[in-house]
Amino acid sequence: MLTAVQNAMRRYWGYERFLPLQQEAMTCIVQKRDSVVVLPTGGGKSLCFQAPAATLPGLAVVVSPLIALMKDQVDALTACGVPAARLDSSLSPSQQRQVFTAIGSKTLKLLYLSPERLLSNGFIDSLKEVELSFIAIDEAHCVSMWGHDFRPEYRQLGQLKQVFPNTVIAAYTATATEQVRNDIAEQLRLKSPAMLVGSFDRPNLIYKVQPRSNINRQVCEVLDRHKNESGVIYCIRRKDVDQLCAELNQRGHNAAPYHAGMNDEQRKYNQEQFITEKVDIIVATVAFGMGIDKSNVRYVIHTGMPKSLEHYQQESGRAGRDGLEAECILFYSGGDYGLWQRLMSDSPPEAQKIANAKLGGMYQYCTGGLCRHQAILRYFGQDLDKGNCSACDVCLGDLEIVKDPLIISQKILSCIARLEQKFGAGYTVRVLRGSEDQRIVQGGHNQLSTYGLLKEHPRTTIHSWIEQLAGQDCIAKIGEYKVLTLTPKGWTVLKGQHTPRLFEPAHKPAKVSKVAADSWEGVDRGLFEALRALRKRLAAKSRLPAYLVFDDASLRNMARKRPSTHEALLNVRGVGDKKCRQYGQAILEVIGDYCR
Ligand code: ADP
């Protein structure tokens, strides 16, 4: 049976191999065993149920929380030639009738639904008449109150096992925690399910963190590396979204805003513009993202620190779903920490305690000098199996490790002590740089032995070191004014008993990561651009988002292999029978013209 599934993968999707755990996940369905499949974004969860659904007799029902997600997947399946449909409130009565007819005539292989629709009385009864191959629950963490996205409607899915006791249920999520995983199995009343948990590492994401100084300039530097590519920029507040978006458009970029202060229609319009690649950049608050399956997002910029690593993983994870390299860069400042604390100050004390711990973890990620892939994995209780990820600022050597961290730390900590632990970071930095600021002179702090001790270093670097020391628990920031004080660990540093790690932003140009170099290897960039232009035309004609016609990985493969026949084109990853028939001639012409 699995051979049939593999044949379907080749025929419909043009995929030769399984991604990690896909084979195991599909085997569960084929062998009629319930399963909970946990794979990161971009891990290929959809194929785990789509390929068996295309092969097994009967109809697979897929539960999904959002119309946008359902639409995206049904469009993608239809483009590959797999009979699929969705039933949701956005369809007209006649469109809904068409779907029912297709169900009745047994031509459909996958049906996407919301949980409410599935569990409505009349509908359940009509499904009992249909041969179901299995039921897939997408975004299954929505069933759990421990997850970040609980939906009460999902809770009712617990009834499914009673109504369809002999039908296999497969649940899929990208949420990593064990608590959520077990809760999914329990809430859905799965029968001794297989728990398939993949690695959360996203090796194709290149993580970078930098202290924020001049954010407009910093953002533009990133955009310069990604001309004409799709990307998302996250801001903490709406007003930052509007300002940055206006600024970018003024500088000739092509950006649209997205936040909760806009009305539904405006938001939907801007999202659509982004998906169909009429704008390159979305500047957004975290309100943007759920339901975005666009596979070729090549960068995600955070202009401020998110409130937890869970949030960061989810937001940055929207980059590089196609498995190709993508840049995730985060600009932070100590001020973000305080901003989040103020924004959370109305929540109940217990919730604040948890939120503060998460905020602390996030801040440590920013200021620590640990490999970013490793840091994220450890947070989620996993470990990286390689010493150097070759895909973060730390491992690429973008950050220069300070040679004498103990002496620098001692200078900073001793200055804080001599200021009697009564001043904030800004003031301390000015004293260390030997500023002649009136307040410093009047306070007599120009007489301190630590005055001007770090005057050869830029202000931003010293600020960053203070943040790094705070991140390593050597300095605490107290009260509303964030007064710097020494922690017990800070005192051990002063005594020379512990050496913190300090780094400074490197002045050398960033290295090209191995993931980027590999994925472009042998690719003719000129041909890739020509194919990209063709894809845009084909997409407009088929009224599909460009990435559903072919993803970037498939285009790069074409530009690498340069097929000259339909047969050779079929050997390119991502080209199945239907797409080859539909678009093959146009592609071969573009390749032929280019090579001539
Ligand atoms: P998830 O739902 O886990 O975020 P997707 O199902 O969207 O991931 O898949 C991510 C990307 O990987 C998609 O572009 C998909 O087409 C591609 N993909 C999935 N399985 C395979 C495979 N076996 N071989 C090649 N590409 C695959």
Coordinates of C-alpha atoms and ligand atoms in Angstrom, one line a residue:
M1 CA 0.0 0.0 0.0
L2 CA 2.8 2.3 0.8
T3 CA 4.1 1.8 -2.7
A4 CA 0.8 3.1 -4.0
V5 CA 1.2 6.2 -1.8
Q6 CA 4.7 6.7 -3.1
N7 CA 3.5 6.4 -6.7
A8 CA 0.8 9.1 -5.9
M9 CA 3.5 11.3 -4.4
R10 CA 5.4 11.1 -7.7
R11 CA 2.4 11.4 -9.9
Y12 CA 0.6 14.3 -8.3
W13 CA 3.3 16.2 -6.5
G14 CA 6.5 15.2 -8.3
Y15 CA 8.2 14.2 -5.0
E16 CA 10.6 11.2 -5.0
R17 CA 11.5 11.0 -1.3
F18 CA 9.9 11.3 2.1
L19 CA 10.8 14.0 4.4
P20 CA 11.6 12.9 8.0
L21 CA 8.7 11.0 9.6
Q22 CA 6.4 11.3 6.6
Q23 CA 6.8 7.6 5.9
E24 CA 6.0 6.7 9.5
A25 CA 3.0 9.1 9.5
M26 CA 1.6 7.7 6.3
T27 CA 2.2 4.1 7.4
C28 CA 0.0 4.8 10.5
I29 CA -2.9 5.9 8.3
V30 CA -2.5 3.0 5.9
Q31 CA -2.3 0.5 8.8
K32 CA -5.3 2.1 10.5
R33 CA -3.6 3.3 13.6
D34 CA -4.4 6.7 15.2
S35 CA -1.5 9.1 15.4
V36 CA -0.3 12.4 16.7
V37 CA 2.3 13.9 14.3
V38 CA 4.4 16.8 15.5
L39 CA 6.6 18.4 12.9
P40 CA 7.9 22.0 12.6
T41 CA 6.4 24.4 10.2
G42 CA 7.5 23.4 6.7
G43 CA 8.1 19.9 7.9
G44 CA 5.6 18.6 5.3
K45 CA 2.7 17.7 7.6
S46 CA 0.1 18.2 4.8
L47 CA 1.5 15.5 2.6
C48 CA 1.3 13.0 5.5
F49 CA -2.4 12.9 5.1
Q50 CA -2.8 14.2 1.5
A51 CA -0.9 11.4 -0.2
P52 CA -2.7 8.5 1.6
A53 CA -6.0 10.3 1.0
A54 CA -5.3 10.4 -2.7
T55 CA -4.6 6.6 -2.7
L56 CA -7.0 5.0 -0.2
P57 CA -10.5 4.2 -1.2
G58 CA -13.1 6.6 0.2
L59 CA -13.1 10.2 1.3
A60 CA -10.7 11.8 3.8
V61 CA -12.2 14.5 6.0
V62 CA -9.7 17.2 7.1
V63 CA -10.6 19.5 10.0
S64 CA -8.9 22.9 9.7
P65 CA -9.4 26.0 11.8
L66 CA -9.3 28.7 9.2
I67 CA -10.9 29.3 5.8
A68 CA -7.7 30.8 4.5
L69 CA -5.8 27.6 5.3
M70 CA -8.5 25.4 3.7
K71 CA -8.6 27.5 0.6
D72 CA -4.8 27.4 0.2
Q73 CA -4.6 23.6 0.6
V74 CA -7.6 22.9 -1.7
D75 CA -6.2 25.2 -4.4
A76 CA -2.8 23.5 -4.1
L77 CA -4.4 20.0 -4.3
T78 CA -6.5 21.0 -7.3
A79 CA -3.4 22.4 -9.0
C80 CA -1.8 19.0 -8.6
G81 CA -4.8 17.2 -9.9
V82 CA -6.1 15.7 -6.6
P83 CA -9.9 15.9 -6.3
A84 CA -10.4 18.1 -3.2
A85 CA -13.0 20.5 -1.9
R86 CA -13.9 22.6 1.1
L87 CA -17.2 23.4 2.8
D88 CA -17.2 26.7 4.6
S89 CA -19.3 29.8 5.1
S90 CA -17.6 31.7 2.3
L91 CA -19.2 29.4 -0.4
S92 CA -22.4 30.3 -2.1
P93 CA -25.4 27.8 -1.8
S94 CA -24.8 26.6 -5.3
Q95 CA -21.1 26.0 -4.7
Q96 CA -22.0 24.1 -1.6
R97 CA -24.5 22.0 -3.6
Q98 CA -21.7 21.2 -6.0
V99 CA -19.5 19.9 -3.2
F100 CA -22.4 17.6 -1.9
T101 CA -22.8 16.3 -5.4
A102 CA -19.1 15.5 -5.6
I103 CA -19.3 13.7 -2.2
G104 CA -22.3 11.7 -3.4
S105 CA -20.7 10.7 -6.6
K106 CA -17.6 9.4 -4.7
T107 CA -15.2 11.4 -6.9
L108 CA -13.8 13.5 -4.1
K109 CA -10.7 12.3 -2.2
L110 CA -10.3 15.1 0.4
L111 CA -12.9 17.3 2.1
Y112 CA -11.8 20.3 4.3
L113 CA -14.2 21.5 7.0
S114 CA -14.3 23.6 10.1
P115 CA -15.0 21.6 13.3
E116 CA -18.4 23.3 13.8
R117 CA -19.5 22.3 10.3
L118 CA -18.3 18.7 10.8
L119 CA -20.1 18.3 14.1
S120 CA -23.4 19.9 13.1
N121 CA -26.2 17.4 13.4
G122 CA -27.3 17.0 9.8
F123 CA -23.8 16.9 8.5
I124 CA -22.6 14.1 10.8
D125 CA -25.6 12.0 9.7
S126 CA -24.9 12.6 6.0
L127 CA -21.2 11.5 6.5
K128 CA -22.3 8.3 8.1
E129 CA -23.6 7.3 4.6
V130 CA -20.2 8.0 3.1
E131 CA -17.1 5.7 3.0
L132 CA -14.5 7.6 5.0
S133 CA -10.8 6.7 4.5
F134 CA -9.8 8.5 7.7
I135 CA -10.1 11.8 9.5
A136 CA -7.2 14.3 9.8
I137 CA -7.1 17.1 12.3
D138 CA -4.8 19.9 11.2
E139 CA -3.5 22.4 13.7
A140 CA -4.5 19.9 16.4
H141 CA -3.1 22.0 19.2
C142 CA -6.2 24.1 19.0
V143 CA -7.9 21.4 20.9
S144 CA -5.7 22.0 24.0
M145 CA -6.1 24.7 26.6
W146 CA -2.3 24.4 27.2
G147 CA -1.6 25.5 23.6
H148 CA -1.2 29.0 22.4
D149 CA -4.3 28.9 20.2
F150 CA -7.1 27.1 22.0
R151 CA -10.4 27.0 20.2
P152 CA -13.5 25.9 22.1
E153 CA -15.0 24.5 18.8
Y154 CA -12.1 22.1 18.6
R155 CA -12.9 20.6 22.0
Q156 CA -16.0 19.1 20.6
L157 CA -13.9 16.9 18.2
G158 CA -13.7 14.5 21.2
Q159 CA -17.1 13.2 20.0
L160 CA -15.7 12.0 16.7
K161 CA -14.4 8.7 18.1
Q162 CA -17.9 7.9 19.4
V163 CA -19.6 8.7 16.2
F164 CA -17.0 7.0 13.9
P165 CA -15.4 4.4 16.2
N166 CA -13.8 2.5 13.4
T167 CA -12.3 5.5 11.5
V168 CA -8.7 6.3 12.0
I169 CA -7.9 9.8 13.3
A170 CA -4.6 11.5 12.6
A171 CA -3.7 14.7 14.4
Y172 CA -1.1 17.2 13.2
T173 CA 0.6 20.1 14.9
A174 CA 3.8 22.1 15.1
T175 CA 3.4 22.8 18.8
A176 CA 6.3 21.2 20.6
T177 CA 5.4 20.8 24.3
E178 CA 4.7 17.3 25.6
Q179 CA 1.8 18.6 27.6
V180 CA 0.0 19.8 24.5
R181 CA 0.9 16.6 22.7
N182 CA -0.6 14.3 25.4
D183 CA -3.6 16.6 25.7
I184 CA -4.4 16.3 22.0
A185 CA -4.4 12.4 22.3
E186 CA -6.6 12.6 25.3
Q187 CA -9.1 15.2 24.1
L188 CA -9.5 13.4 20.8
R189 CA -9.9 10.1 22.7
L190 CA -7.3 8.5 20.3
K191 CA -6.8 4.7 20.7
S192 CA -3.2 4.0 21.6
P193 CA -1.9 6.5 19.1
A194 CA 1.6 6.5 17.6
M195 CA 3.3 9.7 18.8
L196 CA 5.6 10.9 16.0
V197 CA 7.7 13.8 17.1
G198 CA 10.2 15.3 14.7
S199 CA 13.1 17.6 15.3
F200 CA 12.1 21.2 15.7
D201 CA 15.2 22.4 14.1
R202 CA 14.7 24.4 10.8
P203 CA 18.1 24.0 9.3
N204 CA 17.3 26.3 6.4
L205 CA 16.5 29.3 8.6
I206 CA 19.4 31.6 9.2
Y207 CA 18.9 33.3 12.6
K208 CA 20.5 36.6 13.4
V209 CA 20.1 38.9 16.4
Q210 CA 21.3 42.5 16.6
P211 CA 20.8 45.3 19.1
R212 CA 18.5 48.0 17.6
S213 CA 20.1 51.3 16.9
N214 CA 18.7 53.0 13.8
I215 CA 15.9 50.6 12.9
N216 CA 15.0 52.2 9.5
R217 CA 18.5 51.9 8.3
Q218 CA 18.9 48.4 9.8
V219 CA 15.7 47.2 8.1
C220 CA 16.8 48.7 4.8
E221 CA 20.1 46.9 4.9
V222 CA 18.3 43.6 5.2
L223 CA 15.9 44.5 2.4
D224 CA 18.9 45.3 0.2
R225 CA 19.9 41.6 0.5
H226 CA 16.4 40.5 -0.6
K227 CA 15.4 42.7 -3.6
N228 CA 12.1 41.6 -5.1
E229 CA 11.7 38.8 -2.6
S230 CA 8.7 38.2 -0.3
G231 CA 9.2 39.0 3.4
V232 CA 7.4 39.9 6.6
I233 CA 8.4 42.6 9.1
Y234 CA 6.9 42.3 12.6
C235 CA 6.6 45.3 14.9
I236 CA 5.3 45.3 18.5
R237 CA 2.9 48.2 18.1
R238 CA 0.5 49.4 15.4
K239 CA 2.0 52.8 15.3
D240 CA 5.4 51.4 14.5
V241 CA 3.8 49.4 11.7
D242 CA 2.3 52.5 10.1
Q243 CA 5.5 54.5 10.5
L244 CA 7.8 51.9 9.1
C245 CA 5.5 51.0 6.3
A246 CA 5.3 54.6 5.2
E247 CA 9.0 55.1 5.5
L248 CA 9.7 52.0 3.4
N249 CA 7.3 53.0 0.6
Q250 CA 8.9 56.4 0.6
R251 CA 12.3 54.8 0.0
G252 CA 10.9 52.9 -3.0
H253 CA 10.1 49.6 -1.4
N254 CA 6.8 47.9 -2.0
A255 CA 5.2 47.3 1.4
A256 CA 1.7 47.1 2.9
P257 CA 0.6 47.3 6.5
Y258 CA -1.4 44.7 8.6
H259 CA -2.7 45.2 12.1
A260 CA -5.8 44.8 14.3
G261 CA -6.5 48.6 14.0
M262 CA -7.4 48.2 10.3
N263 CA -10.8 46.9 9.2
D264 CA -11.3 43.3 8.0
E265 CA -11.6 44.4 4.4
Q266 CA -8.4 46.4 4.4
R267 CA -6.5 43.6 6.1
K268 CA -7.8 40.9 3.7
Y269 CA -6.9 43.1 0.7
N270 CA -3.4 43.6 1.9
Q271 CA -2.9 39.9 2.7
E272 CA -4.2 39.0 -0.7
Q273 CA -1.8 41.5 -2.3
F274 CA 1.1 39.8 -0.5
I275 CA 0.0 36.3 -1.3
T276 CA -0.4 37.1 -5.0
E277 CA 3.0 38.9 -4.9
K278 CA 1.6 42.3 -5.9
V279 CA 3.4 43.6 -2.8
D280 CA 6.8 42.2 -1.6
I281 CA 6.6 43.2 2.0
I282 CA 4.0 43.0 4.8
V283 CA 4.7 45.2 7.8
A284 CA 2.6 43.7 10.6
T285 CA 1.9 43.2 14.3
V286 CA 1.5 39.6 15.4
A287 CA -2.1 39.8 14.3
F288 CA -0.7 38.7 10.9
G289 CA 0.3 35.2 10.1
M290 CA -2.1 32.4 11.0
G291 CA -3.4 31.0 7.8
I292 CA -0.4 32.2 5.7
D293 CA 1.0 29.2 4.0
K294 CA 3.0 31.2 1.4
S295 CA 6.0 29.0 0.9
N296 CA 8.5 31.5 -0.5
V297 CA 8.8 34.0 2.4
R298 CA 12.6 34.6 2.1
Y299 CA 13.0 36.7 5.3
V300 CA 11.2 37.6 8.5
I301 CA 12.4 40.7 10.3
H302 CA 11.4 41.5 13.9
T303 CA 11.9 45.2 14.8
G304 CA 11.4 44.5 18.4
M305 CA 11.7 41.5 20.7
P306 CA 8.7 39.1 20.8
K307 CA 7.3 38.2 24.2
S308 CA 8.4 34.6 24.2
L309 CA 10.5 32.1 22.2
E310 CA 7.3 30.3 21.4
H311 CA 6.1 33.4 19.6
Y312 CA 9.4 33.9 18.0
Q313 CA 9.6 30.4 16.7
Q314 CA 6.1 30.6 15.3
E315 CA 6.6 34.1 13.7
S316 CA 10.0 33.5 12.3
G317 CA 8.9 30.0 11.2
R318 CA 6.8 31.5 8.5
A319 CA 10.0 32.0 6.5
G320 CA 11.4 29.3 4.2
R321 CA 8.5 26.7 4.2
D322 CA 9.8 25.5 0.9
G323 CA 13.0 24.3 2.6
L324 CA 15.2 26.9 0.9
E325 CA 17.4 29.3 2.9
A326 CA 15.6 32.2 4.6
E327 CA 16.8 34.9 6.9
C328 CA 15.2 35.5 10.3
I329 CA 16.7 38.6 11.9
L330 CA 15.7 40.1 15.2
F331 CA 16.5 43.6 16.3
Y332 CA 16.1 44.1 20.1
S333 CA 16.7 46.6 22.8
G334 CA 16.4 46.4 26.6
G335 CA 13.5 48.8 26.3
D336 CA 11.4 46.0 24.6
Y337 CA 11.6 44.1 27.9
G338 CA 10.0 47.0 29.8
L339 CA 7.5 47.6 27.1
W340 CA 6.1 44.0 27.3
Q341 CA 6.1 44.2 31.1
R342 CA 3.9 47.3 30.9
L343 CA 1.6 45.8 28.2
M344 CA 1.2 42.7 30.5
S345 CA 0.7 44.6 33.7
D346 CA -3.1 44.2 33.7
S347 CA -3.0 40.4 33.7
P348 CA -3.5 38.4 36.9
P349 CA -0.4 37.9 39.0
E350 CA 0.0 34.2 38.2
A351 CA -0.2 34.8 34.5
Q352 CA 2.3 37.6 34.8
K353 CA 4.7 35.3 36.5
I354 CA 4.6 32.8 33.7
A355 CA 4.8 35.6 31.1
N356 CA 7.8 37.2 32.8
A357 CA 9.7 33.9 32.8
K358 CA 9.0 33.5 29.1
L359 CA 10.1 37.1 28.5
G360 CA 13.3 36.4 30.4
G361 CA 13.9 33.3 28.2
M362 CA 13.4 35.4 25.1
Y363 CA 15.8 38.1 26.3
Q364 CA 18.4 35.6 27.1
Y365 CA 18.2 34.3 23.5
C366 CA 18.8 37.8 22.3
T367 CA 21.7 38.6 24.6
G368 CA 23.3 35.2 24.9
G369 CA 26.1 34.1 22.6
L370 CA 24.9 30.5 22.1
C371 CA 24.2 29.1 18.7
R372 CA 20.7 30.3 17.9
H373 CA 19.5 26.9 16.6
Q374 CA 20.8 25.3 19.7
A375 CA 19.2 27.9 22.0
I376 CA 15.8 27.5 20.4
L377 CA 15.9 23.7 20.5
R378 CA 17.0 23.6 24.1
Y379 CA 14.2 25.8 25.0
F380 CA 11.8 23.2 23.6
G381 CA 13.7 20.4 25.3
Q382 CA 15.6 19.1 22.3
D383 CA 19.3 19.2 21.4
L384 CA 21.1 20.0 18.2
D385 CA 23.1 17.0 16.9
K386 CA 25.8 19.1 15.3
G387 CA 28.4 21.4 16.8
N388 CA 28.1 24.2 14.3
C389 CA 24.8 24.9 12.6
S390 CA 26.4 27.1 9.9
A391 CA 23.2 29.0 9.8
C392 CA 23.2 31.6 12.6
D393 CA 25.2 34.7 13.4
V394 CA 27.1 33.0 16.2
C395 CA 28.2 30.0 14.1
L396 CA 28.8 32.0 11.0
G397 CA 31.2 34.2 13.0
D398 CA 29.2 37.4 12.4
L399 CA 29.7 38.1 16.1
E400 CA 33.1 38.6 17.4
I401 CA 33.7 37.0 20.7
V402 CA 35.4 39.6 23.0
K403 CA 39.0 38.5 23.8
D404 CA 39.1 39.8 27.4
P405 CA 35.5 39.3 28.6
L406 CA 36.4 39.1 32.3
I407 CA 38.2 42.5 32.3
I408 CA 35.4 44.2 30.4
S409 CA 32.7 42.7 32.6
Q410 CA 34.6 43.8 35.7
K411 CA 34.9 47.4 34.4
I412 CA 31.2 47.5 33.8
L413 CA 30.2 45.8 37.1
S414 CA 32.6 47.8 39.1
C415 CA 31.2 51.1 37.6
I416 CA 27.7 49.9 38.6
A417 CA 28.9 49.3 42.1
R418 CA 30.6 52.6 42.3
L419 CA 27.5 54.3 41.1
E420 CA 26.0 52.7 44.3
Q421 CA 23.6 50.7 42.1
K422 CA 21.4 53.7 41.7
F423 CA 21.5 54.4 37.9
G424 CA 20.2 52.9 34.7
A425 CA 22.1 51.6 31.7
G426 CA 22.1 54.9 29.7
Y427 CA 23.8 56.8 32.6
T428 CA 26.3 54.0 33.3
V429 CA 27.3 53.8 29.7
R430 CA 28.0 57.6 29.7
V431 CA 30.1 57.3 32.8
L432 CA 32.1 54.4 31.3
R433 CA 32.6 56.4 28.1
G434 CA 33.8 59.5 30.0
S435 CA 31.0 61.8 29.0
E436 CA 31.2 65.4 30.1
D437 CA 27.4 65.5 30.6
Q438 CA 26.4 68.1 33.2
R439 CA 24.6 65.6 35.3
I440 CA 27.7 63.4 35.5
V441 CA 30.0 66.3 36.4
Q442 CA 27.5 67.7 39.0
G443 CA 27.1 64.3 40.6
G444 CA 30.9 64.1 40.8
H445 CA 30.9 60.8 38.8
N446 CA 33.7 62.1 36.6
Q447 CA 35.9 61.5 39.7
L448 CA 35.1 57.8 39.9
S449 CA 38.0 55.4 39.1
T450 CA 35.7 53.8 36.5
Y451 CA 35.0 57.0 34.6
G452 CA 36.1 56.7 31.0
L453 CA 37.3 53.1 31.4
L454 CA 35.6 52.0 28.2
K455 CA 35.9 55.2 26.2
E456 CA 37.4 53.5 23.2
H457 CA 34.2 51.5 22.6
P458 CA 31.0 52.7 20.9
R459 CA 28.0 53.5 23.0
T460 CA 25.9 50.7 21.3
T461 CA 28.6 48.1 22.1
I462 CA 28.7 48.9 25.8
H463 CA 24.9 48.9 25.9
S464 CA 24.9 45.5 24.3
W465 CA 27.5 44.2 26.8
I466 CA 25.3 45.4 29.7
E467 CA 22.4 43.5 28.1
Q468 CA 24.5 40.5 27.7
L469 CA 25.6 40.6 31.3
A470 CA 21.9 40.9 32.3
G471 CA 21.1 38.0 30.0
Q472 CA 23.7 35.9 31.8
D473 CA 22.3 36.9 35.2
C474 CA 25.2 39.1 36.3
I475 CA 23.1 42.3 36.4
A476 CA 19.5 42.8 37.5
K477 CA 17.4 45.8 36.4
I478 CA 15.2 47.0 39.2
G479 CA 12.0 48.9 39.2
E480 CA 10.4 51.3 36.7
Y481 CA 13.7 53.1 36.0
K482 CA 15.6 49.8 35.4
V483 CA 18.3 50.7 37.9
L484 CA 21.3 48.4 37.4
T485 CA 22.3 46.3 40.4
L486 CA 24.7 43.4 40.8
T487 CA 23.4 39.9 41.3
P488 CA 25.3 37.3 43.4
K489 CA 26.7 36.0 40.1
G490 CA 27.8 39.5 39.2
W491 CA 29.8 39.7 42.5
T492 CA 31.5 36.4 41.6
V493 CA 32.6 38.0 38.3
L494 CA 34.0 41.0 40.2
K495 CA 36.0 38.7 42.3
G496 CA 37.3 37.0 39.2
Q497 CA 35.6 33.6 40.0
H498 CA 33.4 33.5 36.9
T499 CA 34.0 34.7 33.3
P500 CA 30.9 35.7 31.3
R501 CA 30.9 35.4 27.5
L502 CA 30.8 38.7 25.7
F503 CA 30.6 39.5 22.0
E504 CA 30.4 42.5 19.8
P505 CA 28.8 42.9 16.4
A506 CA 31.4 42.0 13.8
H507 CA 32.7 44.7 11.5
K508 CA 33.3 42.2 8.7
P509 CA 30.7 41.5 6.1
A510 CA 28.3 38.6 7.0
K511 CA 29.4 35.3 5.5
V512 CA 27.1 33.4 3.1
S513 CA 25.7 30.5 5.0
K514 CA 26.2 27.0 3.8
V515 CA 22.4 26.5 3.4
A516 CA 22.2 29.4 1.0
A517 CA 25.3 28.4 -0.9
D518 CA 24.0 24.8 -1.3
S519 CA 20.5 25.6 -2.4
W520 CA 21.9 27.9 -5.2
E521 CA 24.6 25.5 -6.2
G522 CA 24.5 24.9 -10.0
V523 CA 21.5 27.1 -10.4
D524 CA 21.6 29.5 -13.3
R525 CA 20.3 32.7 -11.7
G526 CA 19.4 34.3 -14.9
L527 CA 17.3 31.3 -15.9
F528 CA 15.8 31.2 -12.4
E529 CA 14.6 34.9 -12.9
A530 CA 13.2 34.1 -16.3
L531 CA 11.3 31.2 -14.9
R532 CA 10.1 33.3 -12.0
A533 CA 8.7 35.9 -14.5
L534 CA 7.0 33.0 -16.3
R535 CA 5.5 31.7 -13.1
K536 CA 4.0 35.1 -12.4
R537 CA 2.3 35.1 -15.8
L538 CA 1.0 31.5 -15.4
A539 CA -0.2 32.3 -11.9
A540 CA -2.1 35.4 -13.1
K541 CA -3.7 33.3 -15.8
S542 CA -4.7 30.4 -13.5
R543 CA -5.8 32.9 -10.8
L544 CA -3.5 31.2 -8.3
P545 CA -0.8 32.5 -6.0
A546 CA 2.6 32.1 -7.7
Y547 CA 3.9 29.7 -5.0
L548 CA 1.1 27.3 -5.7
V549 CA 2.0 27.1 -9.4
F550 CA 5.5 26.0 -8.5
D551 CA 7.5 26.7 -5.3
D552 CA 10.9 28.4 -5.4
A553 CA 12.6 25.0 -4.8
S554 CA 11.1 23.6 -8.0
L555 CA 12.1 26.7 -10.0
R556 CA 15.7 26.4 -8.8
N557 CA 15.7 22.8 -9.7
M558 CA 14.5 23.6 -13.2
A559 CA 17.2 26.3 -13.5
R560 CA 19.7 23.7 -12.4
K561 CA 18.7 20.7 -14.5
R562 CA 17.5 22.7 -17.6
P563 CA 15.3 20.0 -18.9
S564 CA 14.6 20.1 -22.6
T565 CA 11.8 17.4 -22.8
H566 CA 8.6 16.8 -21.0
E567 CA 10.1 13.6 -19.7
A568 CA 13.1 15.3 -18.2
L569 CA 10.8 18.0 -16.7
L570 CA 8.9 15.3 -14.9
N571 CA 12.1 14.4 -13.1
V572 CA 12.3 17.8 -11.5
R573 CA 11.1 17.8 -7.9
G574 CA 7.7 19.5 -7.6
V575 CA 6.6 18.7 -11.2
G576 CA 3.8 16.1 -11.2
D577 CA 1.7 14.8 -14.2
K578 CA -0.9 17.6 -14.2
K579 CA 1.5 20.5 -13.9
C580 CA 3.7 19.0 -16.5
R581 CA 0.8 18.8 -18.9
Q582 CA -0.5 22.3 -18.0
Y583 CA 2.6 24.3 -17.8
G584 CA 5.3 22.1 -19.4
Q585 CA 5.3 23.6 -22.9
A586 CA 5.7 27.1 -21.6
I587 CA 8.5 26.1 -19.2
L588 CA 10.4 24.2 -21.9
E589 CA 10.1 27.2 -24.2
V590 CA 11.6 29.6 -21.7
I591 CA 14.4 27.2 -20.9
G592 CA 15.1 26.7 -24.6
D593 CA 15.0 30.4 -25.4
Y594 CA 17.3 31.1 -22.5
C595 CA 19.9 28.4 -23.4
R596 CA 19.9 29.5 -27.0
Ligands
ADP1 P1 3.8 22.1 7.2 O1 2.3 21.9 7.0 O2 4.4 21.0 8.1 O3 4.2 23.4 7.6 P2 3.8 21.8 4.4 O4 2.9 20.6 4.3 O5 3.3 23.1 4.0 O6 4.5 21.9 5.8 O7 5.1 21.5 3.5 C1 6.2 22.3 3.5 C2 6.8 22.3 2.1 O8 7.5 21.1 1.8 C3 5.8 22.4 1.0 O9 6.4 23.3 0.0 C4 5.7 21.0 0.4 O10 5.3 21.0 -0.9 C5 7.1 20.5 0.6 N1 7.2 19.0 0.8 C6 6.4 18.3 1.6 N2 6.7 17.0 1.5 C7 7.7 16.9 0.6 C8 8.5 15.8 0.0 N3 8.4 14.6 0.4 N4 9.5 16.1 -0.9 C9 9.7 17.4 -1.3 N5 9.0 18.5 -0.8 C10 8.0 18.2 0.1

